[in-house]
C-alpha positions as CSV (number, residue, x, y, z in Angstrom):
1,X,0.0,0.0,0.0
2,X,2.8,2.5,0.8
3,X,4.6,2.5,-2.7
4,X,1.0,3.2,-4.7
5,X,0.0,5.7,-2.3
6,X,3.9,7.0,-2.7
7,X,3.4,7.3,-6.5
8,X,0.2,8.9,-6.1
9,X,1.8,11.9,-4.1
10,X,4.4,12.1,-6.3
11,X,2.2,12.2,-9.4
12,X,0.0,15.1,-7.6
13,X,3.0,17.2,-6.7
14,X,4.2,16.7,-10.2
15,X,1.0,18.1,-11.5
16,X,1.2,21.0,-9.0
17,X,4.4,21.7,-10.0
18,X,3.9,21.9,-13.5
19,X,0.6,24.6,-12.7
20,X,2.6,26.3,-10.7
21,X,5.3,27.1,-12.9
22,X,2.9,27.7,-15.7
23,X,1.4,30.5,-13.9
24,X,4.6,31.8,-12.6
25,X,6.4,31.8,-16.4
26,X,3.2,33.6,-17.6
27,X,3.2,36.3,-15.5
28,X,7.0,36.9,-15.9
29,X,8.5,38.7,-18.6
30,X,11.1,36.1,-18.5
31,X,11.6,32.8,-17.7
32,X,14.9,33.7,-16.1
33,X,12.4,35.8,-13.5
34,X,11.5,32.6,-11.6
35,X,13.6,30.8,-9.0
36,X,12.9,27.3,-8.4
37,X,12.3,28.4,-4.8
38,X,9.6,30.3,-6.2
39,X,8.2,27.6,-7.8
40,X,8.4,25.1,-4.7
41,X,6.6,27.6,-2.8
42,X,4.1,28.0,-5.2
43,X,3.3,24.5,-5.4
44,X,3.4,23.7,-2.0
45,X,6.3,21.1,-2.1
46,X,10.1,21.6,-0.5
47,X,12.3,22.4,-2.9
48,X,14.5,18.7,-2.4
49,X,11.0,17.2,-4.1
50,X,11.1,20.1,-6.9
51,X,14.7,18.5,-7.7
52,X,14.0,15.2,-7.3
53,X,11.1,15.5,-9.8
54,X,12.7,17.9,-12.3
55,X,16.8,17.3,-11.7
56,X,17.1,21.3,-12.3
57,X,15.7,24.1,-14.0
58,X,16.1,22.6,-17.3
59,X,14.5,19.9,-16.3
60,X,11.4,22.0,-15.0
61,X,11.5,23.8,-18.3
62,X,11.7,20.5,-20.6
63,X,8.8,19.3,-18.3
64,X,6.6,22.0,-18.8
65,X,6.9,22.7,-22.2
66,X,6.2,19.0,-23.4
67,X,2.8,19.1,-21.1
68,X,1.8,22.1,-23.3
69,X,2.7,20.7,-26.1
70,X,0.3,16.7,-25.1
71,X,-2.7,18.2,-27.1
72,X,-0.4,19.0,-30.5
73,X,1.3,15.6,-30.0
74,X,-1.9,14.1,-29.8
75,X,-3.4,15.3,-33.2
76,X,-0.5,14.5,-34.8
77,X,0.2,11.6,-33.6
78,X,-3.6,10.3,-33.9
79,X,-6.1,13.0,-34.7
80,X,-8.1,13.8,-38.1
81,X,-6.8,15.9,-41.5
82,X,-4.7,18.4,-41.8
83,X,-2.5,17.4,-38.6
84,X,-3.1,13.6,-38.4
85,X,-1.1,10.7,-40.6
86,X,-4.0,10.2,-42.9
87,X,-3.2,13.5,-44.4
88,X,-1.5,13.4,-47.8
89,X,2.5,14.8,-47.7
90,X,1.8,17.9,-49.5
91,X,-0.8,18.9,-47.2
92,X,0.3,17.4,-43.6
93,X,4.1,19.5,-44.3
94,X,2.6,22.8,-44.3
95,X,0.2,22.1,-41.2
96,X,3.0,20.6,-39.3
97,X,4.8,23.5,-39.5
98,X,1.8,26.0,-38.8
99,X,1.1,23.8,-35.7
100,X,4.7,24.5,-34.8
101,X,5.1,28.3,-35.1
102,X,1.3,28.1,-33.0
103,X,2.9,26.6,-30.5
104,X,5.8,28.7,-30.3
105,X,3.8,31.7,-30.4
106,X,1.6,31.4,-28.1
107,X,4.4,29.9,-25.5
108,X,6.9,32.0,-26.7
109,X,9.1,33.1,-23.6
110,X,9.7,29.1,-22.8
111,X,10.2,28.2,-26.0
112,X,13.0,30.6,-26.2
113,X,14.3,29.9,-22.6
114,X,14.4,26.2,-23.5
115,X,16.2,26.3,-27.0
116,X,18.8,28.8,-25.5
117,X,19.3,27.1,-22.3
118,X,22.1,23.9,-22.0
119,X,22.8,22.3,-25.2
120,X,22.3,22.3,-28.7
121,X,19.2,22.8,-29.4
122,X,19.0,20.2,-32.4
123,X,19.5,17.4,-29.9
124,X,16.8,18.2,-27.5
125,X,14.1,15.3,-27.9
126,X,11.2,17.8,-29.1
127,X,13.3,19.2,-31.8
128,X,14.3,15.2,-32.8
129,X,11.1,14.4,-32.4
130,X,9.9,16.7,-35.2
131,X,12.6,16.4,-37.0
132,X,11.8,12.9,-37.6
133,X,8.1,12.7,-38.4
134,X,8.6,15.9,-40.4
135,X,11.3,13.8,-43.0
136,X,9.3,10.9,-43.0
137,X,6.5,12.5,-44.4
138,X,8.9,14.7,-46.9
139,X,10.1,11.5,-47.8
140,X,6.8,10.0,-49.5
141,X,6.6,13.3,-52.0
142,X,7.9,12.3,-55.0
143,X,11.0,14.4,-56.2
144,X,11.8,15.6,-53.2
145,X,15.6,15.7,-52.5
146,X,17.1,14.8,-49.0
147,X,14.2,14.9,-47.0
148,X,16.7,14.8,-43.9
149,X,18.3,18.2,-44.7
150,X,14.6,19.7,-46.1
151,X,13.4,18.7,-42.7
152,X,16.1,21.3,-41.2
153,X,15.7,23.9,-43.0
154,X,11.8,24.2,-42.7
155,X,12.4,23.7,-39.2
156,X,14.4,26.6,-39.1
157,X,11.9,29.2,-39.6
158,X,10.1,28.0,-36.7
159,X,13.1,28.4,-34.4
160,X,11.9,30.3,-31.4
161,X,14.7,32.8,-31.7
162,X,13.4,34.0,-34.9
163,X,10.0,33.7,-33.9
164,X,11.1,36.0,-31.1
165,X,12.6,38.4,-33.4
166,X,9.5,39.0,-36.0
167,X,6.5,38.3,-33.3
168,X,8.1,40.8,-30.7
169,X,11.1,42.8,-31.9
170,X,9.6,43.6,-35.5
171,X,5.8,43.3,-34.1
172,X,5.3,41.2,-37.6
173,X,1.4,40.0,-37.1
174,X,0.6,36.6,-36.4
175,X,-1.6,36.0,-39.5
176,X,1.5,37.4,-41.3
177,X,3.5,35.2,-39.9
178,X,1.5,32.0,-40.6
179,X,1.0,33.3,-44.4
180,X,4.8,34.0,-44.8
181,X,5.8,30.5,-43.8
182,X,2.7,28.7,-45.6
183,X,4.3,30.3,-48.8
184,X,7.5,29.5,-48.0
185,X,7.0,26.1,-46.9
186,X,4.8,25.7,-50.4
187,X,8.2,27.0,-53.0
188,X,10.0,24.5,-50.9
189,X,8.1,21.6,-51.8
190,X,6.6,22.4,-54.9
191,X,10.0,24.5,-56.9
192,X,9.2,24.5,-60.2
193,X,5.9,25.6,-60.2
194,X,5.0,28.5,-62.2
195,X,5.5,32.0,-61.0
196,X,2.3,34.5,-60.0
197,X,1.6,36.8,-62.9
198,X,2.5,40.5,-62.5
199,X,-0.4,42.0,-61.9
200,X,-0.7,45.5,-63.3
201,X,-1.6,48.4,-61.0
């Protein structure tokens, strides 16, 4: 009976962990703003069981960003058109990526905090985890070079440091935003279609 009850607690501080820290990171300009000793306190735990849980701030960050990011993972991974695998290639890309820069906007101060924090962020599993169902559906469009290194790049307009820079230093709408990399993301896959017309004005 002890070790259930044991897990139990330590799922329940877990969860009030991760709610505390959401509302904490949400009312902070920066992530860097919040201590972990805020975060204990705020939760209601000692700050041994906020390390325990979490290892270290990175940890808490990691944590928190991938329960924000369950719902996404969960259309992808299993829900209808345009996000789900029964999409076709050409149109699942382009709403993978528009599912990405969502998320990154809308949880933009720890997106940024996490990709600058500790190591590269190309070998942090969220990035490798994208990485890899973005280049296996690349893969299945025919003519397609390298879907590996395609996979990249497109990713690479979703960073969150450049999302930083056009969402908050050059106050570039959302909408924008979305359009710009939809039309992107459509020359990459689809290069030799025909130009727009001119239109005269």
């Amino acid at each position: 009976m002890p070790e259930p009850r044991s897990r139990k607690d330590a799922a329940r501080n877990r969860e009030a962990v991760l709610a505390a820290a959401d509302a904490l990171f949400a009312s902070h300009e920066s992530p860097e703003d919040v201590t972990m000793a805020e975060v204990a306190a705020a939760a209601g735990v000692g700050k041994g069981t906020l390390f325990r849980a979490f290892g270290d701030r990175a940890g808490l960050l990691r944590a928190l960003y991938e329960a924000r990011l369950e719902p996404v993972r969960e259309a992808v991974e299993s829900g209808p058109p345009p996000l789900g695998p029964a999409t076709p290639p050409l149109e699942r890309v382009p709403a993978l990526l528009d599912a990405v820069l969502c998320f990154k906007l809308d949880n933009r101060r720890l997106a940024l905090a996490l990709e600058e924090g500790g190591d590269s962020p190309y070998r942090a599993e969220h990035y490798e985890r994208w990485h890899r169902m973005l280049r296996a559906v690349l893969e299945r469009i025919p003519g397609l070079p390298d879907g590996d290194f395609t996979a990249h790049a497109l990713l690479a307009a979703t960073r969150a440091d450049l999302v930083e820079h056009l969402a908050g230093g050059e106050r570039v709408p959302r909408e924008r935003l979305r359009a710009q990399l939809a039309e992107f993301t459509s020359r990459v896959l689809t290069p030799g279609r025909a130009e727009r017309p001119a239109t005269d004005d």
